[in-house]
Structure formats: structure tokens, C-alpha cells
CSV table of C-alpha atoms in Angstrom, one decimal:
chain,number,residue,atom,x,y,z
A,1,MET,CA,-160.2,136.8,140.0
A,2,GLU,CA,-159.6,139.9,137.8
A,3,ASN,CA,-156.8,139.5,135.4
A,4,ASN,CA,-153.3,140.5,136.3
A,5,ASN,CA,-151.2,143.4,135.0
A,6,VAL,CA,-153.5,144.1,132.1
A,7,PRO,CA,-156.3,146.7,131.6
A,8,LYS,CA,-159.2,145.9,133.9
A,9,HIS,CA,-161.7,145.2,131.1
A,10,LEU,CA,-159.6,142.1,130.0
A,11,TYR,CA,-160.3,138.7,131.5
A,12,PHE,CA,-158.5,135.4,131.4
A,13,TYR,CA,-160.4,132.8,129.5
A,14,SER,CA,-160.2,129.1,128.6
A,15,VAL,CA,-162.3,128.4,125.5
A,16,GLY,CA,-162.4,125.2,123.4
A,17,LEU,CA,-164.0,121.8,123.1
A,18,SER,CA,-163.0,118.3,124.1
A,19,TYR,CA,-164.0,114.6,123.9
A,20,LYS,CA,-166.5,115.3,126.7
A,21,LYS,CA,-169.1,116.8,124.5
A,22,ALA,CA,-167.6,116.7,121.0
A,23,ASP,CA,-167.3,113.4,119.1
A,24,ALA,CA,-164.4,112.5,117.0
A,25,GLU,CA,-165.9,113.9,113.9
A,26,VAL,CA,-166.7,117.3,115.4
A,27,ARG,CA,-163.3,117.4,117.0
A,28,GLY,CA,-161.8,116.8,113.6
A,29,GLN,CA,-163.5,119.9,112.2
A,30,PHE,CA,-161.9,122.0,114.9
A,31,SER,CA,-158.5,120.5,114.8
A,32,LEU,CA,-155.5,122.8,114.2
A,33,ASP,CA,-152.3,121.6,112.5
A,34,ALA,CA,-148.9,123.4,113.0
A,35,VAL,CA,-149.6,125.8,110.1
A,36,ALA,CA,-153.1,126.7,111.4
A,37,LYS,CA,-151.7,127.3,114.9
A,38,THR,CA,-149.2,129.7,113.6
A,39,ARG,CA,-151.8,131.5,111.5
A,40,LEU,CA,-154.1,131.7,114.6
A,41,LEU,CA,-151.3,133.3,116.7
A,42,GLU,CA,-150.6,135.9,114.0
A,43,GLN,CA,-154.3,136.7,113.7
A,44,ALA,CA,-154.5,137.1,117.5
A,45,LYS,CA,-151.5,139.5,117.4
A,46,ASN,CA,-153.2,141.5,114.6
A,47,ASP,CA,-156.4,141.6,116.7
A,48,GLY,CA,-154.5,143.2,119.6
A,49,ILE,CA,-154.6,140.2,121.9
A,50,GLU,CA,-151.7,140.4,124.3
A,51,SER,CA,-151.2,136.8,125.5
A,52,LEU,CA,-152.6,133.3,124.7
A,53,ILE,CA,-151.6,129.8,124.0
A,54,VAL,CA,-153.4,127.3,121.8
A,55,THR,CA,-153.3,123.5,122.0
A,56,SER,CA,-154.9,121.0,119.6
A,57,THR,CA,-154.7,117.3,120.1
A,58,CYS,CA,-156.9,114.3,119.1
A,59,ASN,CA,-159.0,114.9,122.3
A,60,ARG,CA,-159.3,118.7,122.4
A,61,THR,CA,-158.8,122.0,120.9
A,62,GLU,CA,-158.4,124.9,123.4
A,63,ILE,CA,-157.1,128.4,123.8
A,64,TYR,CA,-156.0,130.0,127.1
A,65,GLY,CA,-155.7,133.7,126.9
A,66,PHE,CA,-156.7,137.3,127.7
A,67,ALA,CA,-159.7,139.0,126.0
A,68,GLU,CA,-162.5,141.5,126.5
A,69,HIS,CA,-165.0,138.8,125.5
A,70,PRO,CA,-164.6,135.1,124.9
A,71,PHE,CA,-166.0,135.3,121.3
A,72,GLN,CA,-162.7,136.9,120.4
A,73,LEU,CA,-161.0,133.6,121.1
A,74,ILE,CA,-163.8,131.4,119.8
A,75,LYS,CA,-163.5,133.3,116.5
A,76,LEU,CA,-159.8,132.6,116.3
A,77,ILE,CA,-160.5,128.8,116.5
A,78,CYS,CA,-163.3,129.0,114.0
A,79,ASP,CA,-161.4,131.2,111.6
A,80,ASN,CA,-158.5,128.8,111.4
A,81,SER,CA,-160.2,125.4,111.4
A,82,ASN,CA,-163.1,123.8,109.6
A,83,GLY,CA,-165.4,124.4,112.6
A,84,SER,CA,-168.3,126.9,112.7
A,85,VAL,CA,-169.5,129.2,115.5
A,86,ASP,CA,-172.8,127.3,115.5
A,87,ALA,CA,-171.1,124.0,116.0
A,88,PHE,CA,-168.9,125.5,118.7
A,89,GLN,CA,-171.9,126.8,120.7
A,90,LYS,CA,-173.4,123.2,120.8
A,91,VAL,CA,-170.2,121.5,122.2
A,92,GLY,CA,-167.8,124.1,123.3
A,93,PHE,CA,-167.0,125.5,126.7
A,94,VAL,CA,-166.0,128.9,128.1
A,95,TYR,CA,-164.3,129.3,131.4
A,96,LYS,CA,-163.4,132.7,133.0
A,97,ASN,CA,-160.7,133.8,135.4
A,98,GLN,CA,-160.4,131.4,138.4
A,99,GLU,CA,-162.4,128.7,136.6
A,100,ALA,CA,-160.1,129.0,133.6
A,101,ILE,CA,-157.1,128.6,135.8
A,102,ASN,CA,-158.6,125.5,137.5
A,103,HIS,CA,-159.3,124.0,134.1
A,104,ILE,CA,-155.7,124.4,132.8
A,105,PHE,CA,-154.4,122.7,135.9
A,106,ARG,CA,-156.7,119.7,135.5
A,107,VAL,CA,-155.9,119.4,131.8
A,108,GLY,CA,-152.2,119.7,132.3
A,109,THR,CA,-152.1,117.2,135.1
A,110,GLY,CA,-154.0,114.4,133.3
A,111,LEU,CA,-157.1,114.6,135.4
A,112,ASP,CA,-159.2,115.9,132.4
A,113,SER,CA,-157.6,113.5,130.0
A,114,GLN,CA,-159.8,111.1,128.0
A,115,ILE,CA,-157.8,108.3,129.8
A,116,LEU,CA,-157.2,109.3,133.4
A,117,GLY,CA,-153.4,109.8,134.1
A,118,ASP,CA,-152.4,110.3,130.5
A,119,PHE,CA,-149.7,113.0,130.8
A,120,GLU,CA,-149.1,113.4,127.1
A,121,ILE,CA,-151.0,116.8,127.1
A,122,ILE,CA,-148.4,118.5,129.3
A,123,SER,CA,-145.8,118.4,126.6
A,124,GLN,CA,-148.4,120.0,124.2
A,125,ILE,CA,-148.9,122.8,126.6
A,126,LYS,CA,-145.1,123.3,127.0
A,127,THR,CA,-144.8,123.4,123.2
A,128,SER,CA,-147.7,125.8,122.8
A,129,PHE,CA,-146.3,128.2,125.4
A,130,ILE,CA,-142.9,128.1,123.6
A,131,HIS,CA,-144.6,128.8,120.3
A,132,SER,CA,-146.6,131.7,121.7
A,133,LYS,CA,-143.5,133.1,123.5
A,134,SER,CA,-141.5,133.1,120.3
A,135,MET,CA,-144.2,135.4,118.8
A,136,ASN,CA,-144.2,137.7,121.9
A,137,LEU,CA,-147.7,136.4,122.8
A,138,ALA,CA,-147.0,135.2,126.3
A,139,ASN,CA,-146.9,137.7,129.3
A,140,ALA,CA,-145.6,137.1,132.7
A,141,PHE,CA,-148.9,135.8,134.0
A,142,MET,CA,-149.0,133.1,131.3
A,143,GLU,CA,-145.4,132.0,131.9
A,144,ARG,CA,-145.9,131.8,135.6
A,145,LEU,CA,-149.2,129.9,135.2
A,146,VAL,CA,-147.7,127.3,132.7
A,147,ASN,CA,-144.7,126.8,135.0
A,148,ALA,CA,-147.1,126.1,137.9
A,149,VAL,CA,-149.0,123.6,135.8
A,150,ILE,CA,-145.8,121.8,134.8
A,151,GLN,CA,-144.7,121.8,138.4
A,152,ALA,CA,-148.0,120.2,139.5
A,153,SER,CA,-147.9,117.7,136.7
A,154,LYS,CA,-144.3,116.6,137.7
A,155,ARG,CA,-145.3,116.2,141.3
A,156,ILE,CA,-148.4,114.2,140.6
A,157,LYS,CA,-146.4,111.9,138.3
A,158,ASN,CA,-143.7,111.4,140.9
A,159,GLU,CA,-145.7,111.4,144.1
A,160,THR,CA,-148.8,109.5,143.2
A,161,GLU,CA,-149.6,106.3,141.3
A,162,ILE,CA,-152.2,107.9,139.0
A,163,SER,CA,-150.1,107.0,136.0
A,164,SER,CA,-149.3,103.5,137.2
A,165,GLY,CA,-149.6,101.0,134.3
A,166,ALA,CA,-149.7,104.2,132.2
A,167,THR,CA,-152.1,104.0,129.3
A,168,SER,CA,-153.0,106.1,126.4
A,169,VAL,CA,-155.2,105.7,123.3
A,170,SER,CA,-152.1,103.9,121.8
A,171,PHE,CA,-151.8,101.5,124.7
A,172,ALA,CA,-155.6,101.0,125.0
A,173,SER,CA,-155.6,100.0,121.3
A,174,VAL,CA,-153.0,97.3,121.9
A,175,GLN,CA,-154.9,96.1,124.9
A,176,TYR,CA,-158.0,95.9,122.7
A,177,ILE,CA,-156.1,93.9,120.0
A,178,MET,CA,-154.6,91.4,122.5
A,179,LYS,CA,-158.1,90.8,124.0
A,180,ASN,CA,-159.9,90.4,120.7
A,181,VAL,CA,-157.5,88.7,118.3
A,182,GLU,CA,-156.4,85.2,119.0
A,183,ASN,CA,-152.8,84.2,118.4
A,184,ILE,CA,-151.9,87.8,117.8
A,185,SER,CA,-148.1,86.9,117.8
A,186,ASN,CA,-148.8,85.1,114.5
A,187,LYS,CA,-151.0,87.7,112.8
A,188,ASN,CA,-150.0,90.2,110.2
A,189,ILE,CA,-150.3,93.7,111.5
A,190,LEU,CA,-150.1,96.8,109.3
A,191,LEU,CA,-149.4,100.2,110.9
A,192,PHE,CA,-150.3,103.0,108.6
A,193,GLY,CA,-149.0,106.4,109.9
A,194,THR,CA,-145.9,106.9,112.1
A,195,GLY,CA,-146.7,110.1,113.9
A,196,LYS,CA,-146.7,110.3,117.7
A,197,ILE,CA,-149.7,108.0,118.2
A,198,GLY,CA,-148.4,105.6,115.5
A,199,ARG,CA,-145.0,105.5,117.1
A,200,ASN,CA,-146.4,104.8,120.5
A,201,THR,CA,-148.8,102.2,119.2
A,202,CYS,CA,-146.0,100.5,117.3
A,203,GLU,CA,-143.7,100.4,120.3
A,204,ASN,CA,-146.5,99.0,122.4
A,205,LEU,CA,-147.3,96.3,119.8
A,206,VAL,CA,-143.7,95.1,119.7
A,207,LYS,CA,-143.4,95.1,123.4
A,208,HIS,CA,-146.7,93.3,124.3
A,209,THR,CA,-147.6,91.1,121.4
A,210,LYS,CA,-144.1,89.7,120.6
A,211,ASN,CA,-145.3,89.9,117.0
A,212,GLU,CA,-142.6,89.8,114.3
A,213,HIS,CA,-145.0,90.4,111.3
A,214,ILE,CA,-145.5,94.2,111.7
A,215,THR,CA,-145.4,96.3,108.6
A,216,LEU,CA,-145.1,100.0,108.5
A,217,ILE,CA,-146.3,102.4,105.9
A,218,ASN,CA,-146.0,106.2,105.9
A,219,ARG,CA,-146.4,108.8,103.3
A,220,THR,CA,-142.9,110.0,104.1
A,221,LYS,CA,-141.0,106.7,103.9
A,222,ASP,CA,-137.8,107.8,105.7
A,223,LYS,CA,-139.9,108.5,109.0
A,224,ALA,CA,-141.2,104.9,108.8
A,225,GLU,CA,-137.6,103.6,108.1
A,226,LYS,CA,-136.2,105.4,111.3
A,227,LEU,CA,-138.9,103.7,113.4
A,228,ALA,CA,-138.5,100.4,111.7
A,229,GLY,CA,-134.7,100.5,112.2
A,230,LYS,CA,-135.1,100.9,116.0
A,231,LEU,CA,-137.6,98.0,116.2
A,232,ASN,CA,-136.4,95.7,113.4
A,233,LEU,CA,-139.7,96.0,111.4
A,234,ILE,CA,-140.6,95.9,107.7
A,235,VAL,CA,-141.3,99.1,105.7
A,236,LYS,CA,-143.3,99.3,102.5
A,237,ASP,CA,-143.9,102.2,100.1
A,238,TYR,CA,-147.2,104.2,100.3
A,239,SER,CA,-148.0,103.0,96.8
A,240,GLU,CA,-148.2,99.5,98.2
A,241,LEU,CA,-150.9,100.3,100.8
A,242,HIS,CA,-153.8,98.6,99.0
A,243,LEU,CA,-151.6,95.3,98.6
A,244,GLU,CA,-150.6,95.3,102.3
A,245,LEU,CA,-154.3,95.9,103.4
A,246,GLN,CA,-155.1,92.5,101.7
A,247,LYS,CA,-152.4,90.7,103.7
A,248,ALA,CA,-153.2,92.2,107.0
A,249,ASP,CA,-155.3,90.7,109.9
A,250,VAL,CA,-155.0,93.9,111.9
A,251,VAL,CA,-154.6,97.4,110.6
A,252,VAL,CA,-153.9,100.4,112.8
A,253,VAL,CA,-154.5,103.8,111.0
A,254,ALA,CA,-152.8,106.8,112.7
A,255,THR,CA,-152.3,109.3,109.9
A,256,GLY,CA,-152.8,113.1,110.1
A,257,ALA,CA,-154.6,113.3,106.7
A,258,GLN,CA,-157.7,115.7,106.6
A,259,ASN,CA,-159.7,113.2,104.6
A,260,PRO,CA,-160.2,109.4,104.8
A,261,THR,CA,-157.4,107.4,103.2
A,262,VAL,CA,-158.9,103.9,103.7
A,263,ASP,CA,-162.3,103.0,102.4
A,264,LYS,CA,-164.1,99.8,101.1
A,265,ALA,CA,-163.0,100.6,97.4
A,266,ILE,CA,-159.3,99.6,98.2
A,267,LEU,CA,-160.2,96.5,100.3
A,268,ASN,CA,-160.4,93.1,98.6
A,269,LEU,CA,-160.6,90.8,101.5
A,270,LYS,CA,-160.4,87.1,101.7
A,271,LYS,CA,-160.4,86.9,105.5
A,272,PRO,CA,-161.5,88.9,108.6
A,273,LEU,CA,-159.9,92.2,109.2
A,274,LEU,CA,-159.8,94.4,112.3
A,275,ILE,CA,-159.2,98.1,111.7
A,276,LEU,CA,-158.4,100.6,114.4
A,277,ASP,CA,-158.6,104.2,113.4
A,278,LEU,CA,-156.6,106.4,115.8
A,279,SER,CA,-156.7,109.4,113.6
A,280,ILE,CA,-158.3,112.8,114.2
A,281,PRO,CA,-160.1,113.6,111.8
A,282,LYS,CA,-161.2,110.1,111.0
A,283,ASN,CA,-159.0,108.4,108.4
A,284,VAL,CA,-161.1,105.3,107.7
A,285,ASN,CA,-164.4,105.7,105.9
A,286,GLU,CA,-167.2,104.0,107.8
A,287,ASN,CA,-168.3,102.3,104.6
A,288,VAL,CA,-165.7,99.6,105.3
A,289,GLU,CA,-168.1,98.1,107.7
A,290,GLU,CA,-170.4,97.2,104.8
A,291,LEU,CA,-167.8,94.5,103.9
A,292,GLU,CA,-168.3,91.2,105.6
A,293,GLY,CA,-165.6,90.3,108.1
A,294,VAL,CA,-164.5,93.9,108.7
A,295,THR,CA,-164.6,95.3,112.3
A,296,LEU,CA,-163.8,99.1,112.6
A,297,ILE,CA,-162.9,100.5,116.0
A,298,HIS,CA,-162.4,104.2,116.6
A,299,MET,CA,-160.4,105.8,119.3
A,300,ASP,CA,-163.5,107.1,121.0
A,301,TYR,CA,-164.6,103.5,121.8
A,302,LEU,CA,-161.0,102.6,122.9
A,303,SER,CA,-161.0,105.5,125.4
A,304,GLN,CA,-164.3,104.2,127.0
A,305,LEU,CA,-162.7,101.0,128.0
A,306,THR,CA,-162.8,100.8,131.8
A,307,ASP,CA,-160.3,98.2,132.8
A,308,GLU,CA,-158.8,97.5,136.2
A,309,THR,CA,-155.9,99.8,135.7
A,310,LEU,CA,-158.1,102.8,135.0
A,311,GLU,CA,-160.3,102.0,138.0
A,312,ASN,CA,-157.3,101.8,140.3
A,313,ARG,CA,-156.1,105.2,139.0
A,314,LYS,CA,-159.3,106.8,140.3
A,315,LEU,CA,-158.2,106.0,143.9
A,316,HIS,CA,-155.3,108.5,143.5
A,317,ILE,CA,-157.4,111.4,142.3
A,318,PRO,CA,-157.7,113.0,145.8
A,319,ALA,CA,-153.9,112.9,146.3
A,320,ALA,CA,-153.5,114.5,142.8
A,321,GLU,CA,-156.1,117.2,143.6
A,322,ALA,CA,-154.4,118.0,146.9
A,323,ILE,CA,-151.1,118.6,145.0
A,324,ILE,CA,-152.9,120.8,142.5
A,325,GLU,CA,-154.5,122.8,145.3
A,326,GLU,CA,-151.0,123.3,147.0
A,327,VAL,CA,-149.4,124.5,143.8
A,328,LYS,CA,-152.4,126.7,142.8
A,329,GLU,CA,-152.3,128.4,146.1
A,330,GLU,CA,-148.8,129.4,145.6
A,331,PHE,CA,-149.6,130.7,142.2
A,332,THR,CA,-152.7,132.6,143.5
A,333,THR,CA,-150.5,134.2,146.2
A,334,TRP,CA,-148.1,135.4,143.6
A,335,MET,CA,-150.9,136.6,141.4
A,336,LYS,CA,-152.6,138.6,144.2
A,337,GLY,CA,-149.2,140.2,145.2
A,338,ARG,CA,-148.5,141.0,141.7
A,339,LYS,CA,-151.9,142.6,141.4
A,340,PHE,CA,-151.9,144.8,144.5
A,341,ALA,CA,-148.2,145.6,144.7
A,342,PRO,CA,-148.5,148.7,142.4
A,343,THR,CA,-151.3,150.0,144.7
A,344,ILE,CA,-149.3,149.5,147.9
A,345,ASN,CA,-146.3,151.2,146.3
A,346,ALA,CA,-148.5,154.1,145.1
A,347,LEU,CA,-149.9,154.3,148.7
A,348,LYS,CA,-146.4,154.4,150.2
A,349,GLU,CA,-145.5,157.2,147.8
A,350,LYS,CA,-148.5,159.1,148.9
A,351,LEU,CA,-147.9,158.8,152.5
A,352,ASN,CA,-144.2,159.8,152.0
A,353,ALA,CA,-145.3,162.9,150.2
A,354,ILE,CA,-147.6,163.7,153.2
A,355,LYS,CA,-144.7,163.0,155.6
A,356,VAL,CA,-142.3,165.3,153.7
A,357,SER,CA,-144.8,168.1,153.6
A,358,GLU,CA,-145.7,167.8,157.3
A,359,LEU,CA,-142.1,167.5,158.5
A,360,ASP,CA,-141.2,170.6,156.4
A,361,PHE,CA,-144.2,172.5,158.1
A,362,GLN,CA,-143.3,171.4,161.6
A,363,SER,CA,-139.6,172.2,161.2
A,364,ARG,CA,-140.5,175.8,160.6
A,365,LYS,CA,-143.1,176.0,163.3
A,366,ILE,CA,-141.3,174.2,166.2
A,367,ALA,CA,-138.1,175.4,167.7
A,368,ASP,CA,-135.4,172.8,168.1
A,369,PHE,CA,-137.3,170.4,166.0
A,370,ASN,CA,-135.5,167.0,165.7
A,371,GLU,CA,-136.1,166.2,162.0
A,372,GLU,CA,-134.1,163.0,162.2
A,373,GLN,CA,-136.1,161.5,164.9
A,374,ALA,CA,-139.3,162.6,163.3
A,375,GLU,CA,-138.2,160.9,160.1
A,376,ILE,CA,-137.6,157.6,161.8
A,377,ILE,CA,-140.9,157.7,163.6
A,378,SER,CA,-142.8,158.7,160.4
A,379,ASN,CA,-141.2,155.9,158.4
A,380,ARG,CA,-142.1,153.3,160.9
A,381,ILE,CA,-145.8,154.5,161.0
A,382,ILE,CA,-145.9,154.5,157.2
A,383,GLN,CA,-144.5,151.0,157.1
A,384,LYS,CA,-147.0,149.7,159.6
A,385,ILE,CA,-150.0,151.4,157.7
A,386,THR,CA,-148.9,149.9,154.3
A,387,THR,CA,-148.3,146.5,156.0
A,388,HIS,CA,-151.9,146.5,157.4
A,389,PHE,CA,-153.3,147.3,153.9
A,390,ALA,CA,-151.1,144.6,152.3
A,391,ASN,CA,-152.3,142.0,154.8
A,392,HIS,CA,-155.9,142.9,154.2
A,393,LEU,CA,-155.4,142.4,150.4
A,394,LYS,CA,-153.6,139.1,151.0
A,395,ASP,CA,-156.6,137.7,153.0
A,396,ASP,CA,-158.5,135.0,151.1
A,397,ASP,CA,-161.8,136.6,152.1
A,398,THR,CA,-160.9,140.0,150.7
A,399,MET,CA,-162.5,141.3,147.5
A,400,VAL,CA,-159.2,142.4,146.0
A,401,ASP,CA,-160.4,144.5,143.1
A,402,GLU,CA,-163.0,146.3,145.2
A,403,SER,CA,-160.4,147.0,147.9
A,404,ILE,CA,-157.9,148.3,145.4
A,405,GLU,CA,-160.5,150.6,144.0
A,406,TRP,CA,-161.5,151.8,147.4
A,407,ILE,CA,-157.8,152.5,148.5
A,408,GLU,CA,-157.1,154.4,145.2
A,409,LYS,CA,-160.2,156.4,145.7
A,410,VAL,CA,-159.7,157.4,149.4
A,411,PHE,CA,-156.1,158.3,149.0
A,412,LYS,CA,-156.5,159.7,145.5
A,413,ILE,CA,-153.8,157.6,143.9
A,414,LYS,CA,-153.4,155.7,140.7
A,415,ALA,CA,-151.3,152.6,140.5
A,416,SER,CA,-149.0,152.5,137.5
């Protein structure tokens, strides 16, 4: 696939890294917060890049966009994160044109998620597109592509059971706690961080453990109070973190800090403690494992849990892939049409110019020349010729770019 409605030396790329090759520490180096994303988009604009979107979650950091060379997009990620080009080359990926389109479909529909069937990423893609569009960095191709991915995601969610028993890192963490902590309903649970993952984890804890001893701490206290009000939980000040850590049997850390906020120096334990770190970058220093009785579990481990639910979901992959192919085919048809339409229009103009010239010549040469009939016949012939060319370009086996080049060369036309 050549890119659409942009100069021919540009290509559509997907570049980034994900949990598949990059561990949590490396992903943390490349993570982009809201400020960094805006800065990246501004840099892209200054670099003359026409259209791109950027996503950064705990499992992946990716750019989808048009460029002459993928390094232009890789550089944007590295310039606006703590990651390096050398590190990217070891764990990153580059997909081009059709492969890049295939990739965004799999990501947006949960087939590429760390936990199969996790649809949280599609909201990230929507938000990323809105952000890019607000900065005039989303062309018609990107808008149509994102809408197609959203459509496929909705259909898979509604028409298959790939998200049955829907799980995510937050739900997997609760499953782990319930399987590994006896009498969980009577234990003291501390949740540190009430962002999206923290909120989801908290709601799952309340729902599944029936625990009434859950304490929330967040750097911004009013956010914790909003969540606590909904779930009837306790909120403590951030300054009391070290005291609450001593009381807890289970600690879930889900903050957005760039450096560890929990380490062995602030732990003074008199009983076993299970710590689940759901943060990217890691927010719990691994030195806590030097303390007797401490068990530290990171989200990478939780994501590897293959329970019955996840195994059952795999049975629905073929149905999901069939939906993707159907929606993708519609998008490809639109994309091809959009690509060759200017050439067909230019061809029609060329043939009309030939017709006008020839009718003028024949009207002066032939007595009683019926110009009206000749006009009707000529127009029908032009319509049939251009339809033949259009059908050729629509054919799946056609090398569209080469054919367009050939038509333009033969008829000496240039599509606008």
C-alpha cells in the first residue's frame, strides 16, 4: 500500500514498543505523560509531519503516522521520553503501510493486548486522535482509519465473547490477591494511587473481596475522596503513607510517579506484606524484597497468568479476526478509491478534451453533422473506458501505484 492523498515519498508507519519485547522498566523509560505527548505533537508539527497519533499506556508506547522514514517518528518518541535510540532498536518495532494498518486494528480490538480481550486501549486511541485533530495533525486518512478501528472494536465486543469475564491488569491483580491471601475480607488493604488503574482495582476489590478495611491514599487527596465517597472507603493523607504501610496486609501501588515512592526504608514490618506494583514506571523499589515477609508482584507477572477465562477467550479469536477483515476490507476499498479517483477524473478530462477537439473538427468537415448525437455517443464511450480503468484499479490483484503511473504516462495526465 502506498500512502493516501499525500506525496508519494511518504509512507504510513506504526513505530513503538510494547510488553512483547520490552519489560516494565524499559517501557517506563519510553512512557509519555500528557505534557510529553503535547510536546511530541508540537515537535512533529515543526518537523513538517502532516498526520500522526501517539498512544502511551502501561503496556505500550506507539506512534501511527506519515513520514519519509520511520526514524523521524522514532526520534519523536526518544526526544520526548527518557528512552534512547539504542534501547529502541533492541526492543522496538516498525510496521509500514498495510502492516501498520493491520497492527492498529489488532491493538484497537484487544487482540494485541497483554491480557486478551482488554478493550481499554480503544479509548486511548480515541483520545489520542482527538488530541492530534485539535492540533491539525489528523488528515482524512487517519480519521477514516481510526473510525474503522473503533467500529471493529465495537462489533467484536458486541458480537463475540472475547471479553467475557472481562479482565485487565486491575482485575488480574484482584484475582491474584484472592488466590494468595487467606481470609482476604478481614485483611487490611491499602491502595496507593487513584488513577485509572487504581480506580479499577479498587472497584474490583470492593466487588469481589467484600472487604471493608480498604484505605485509599493519593497525592491529591480530593481525588481519593471522590472515589472513597462512591465506595464508602477510608481516605488518609499522603503524609500518613509510612504509617498505613505498617498496618497493611496487602498494598496495591498504582501511582504515576516517575521514581519509586515505596522502598524498604519506609517499611517497619511486624507481619507479612504482599505488595502489588501496577505502576509504569515501577513505583516500588525492588529492595523491599530484602525484608523478611515481603512479597513483591509486578504487573508483568500478573499479565502472564493464564486462567480459564483467558484460555476460553482464545476460542473467539477467529470470529474477532473475521470481523476485522470485514471492516478492514471496507476501509481498503475506500482507501483505494480515494487514491485512484484523481487519476480517473484526470483521465476523463483528457478524454473529454479529445472529444471536444474531434467533434469540432468533424463538424467542419462533414455536411449535416449531427453534433448532438455524436456528443451522446462520445460521452457513453468515455464513460465505458473510464469504468474499465476504474474496475482494473479496484481489483485486489492490481498493483495500484504502478497502474496509476502507467495511465498517467500513457495519457500524459497528472492527477491533482
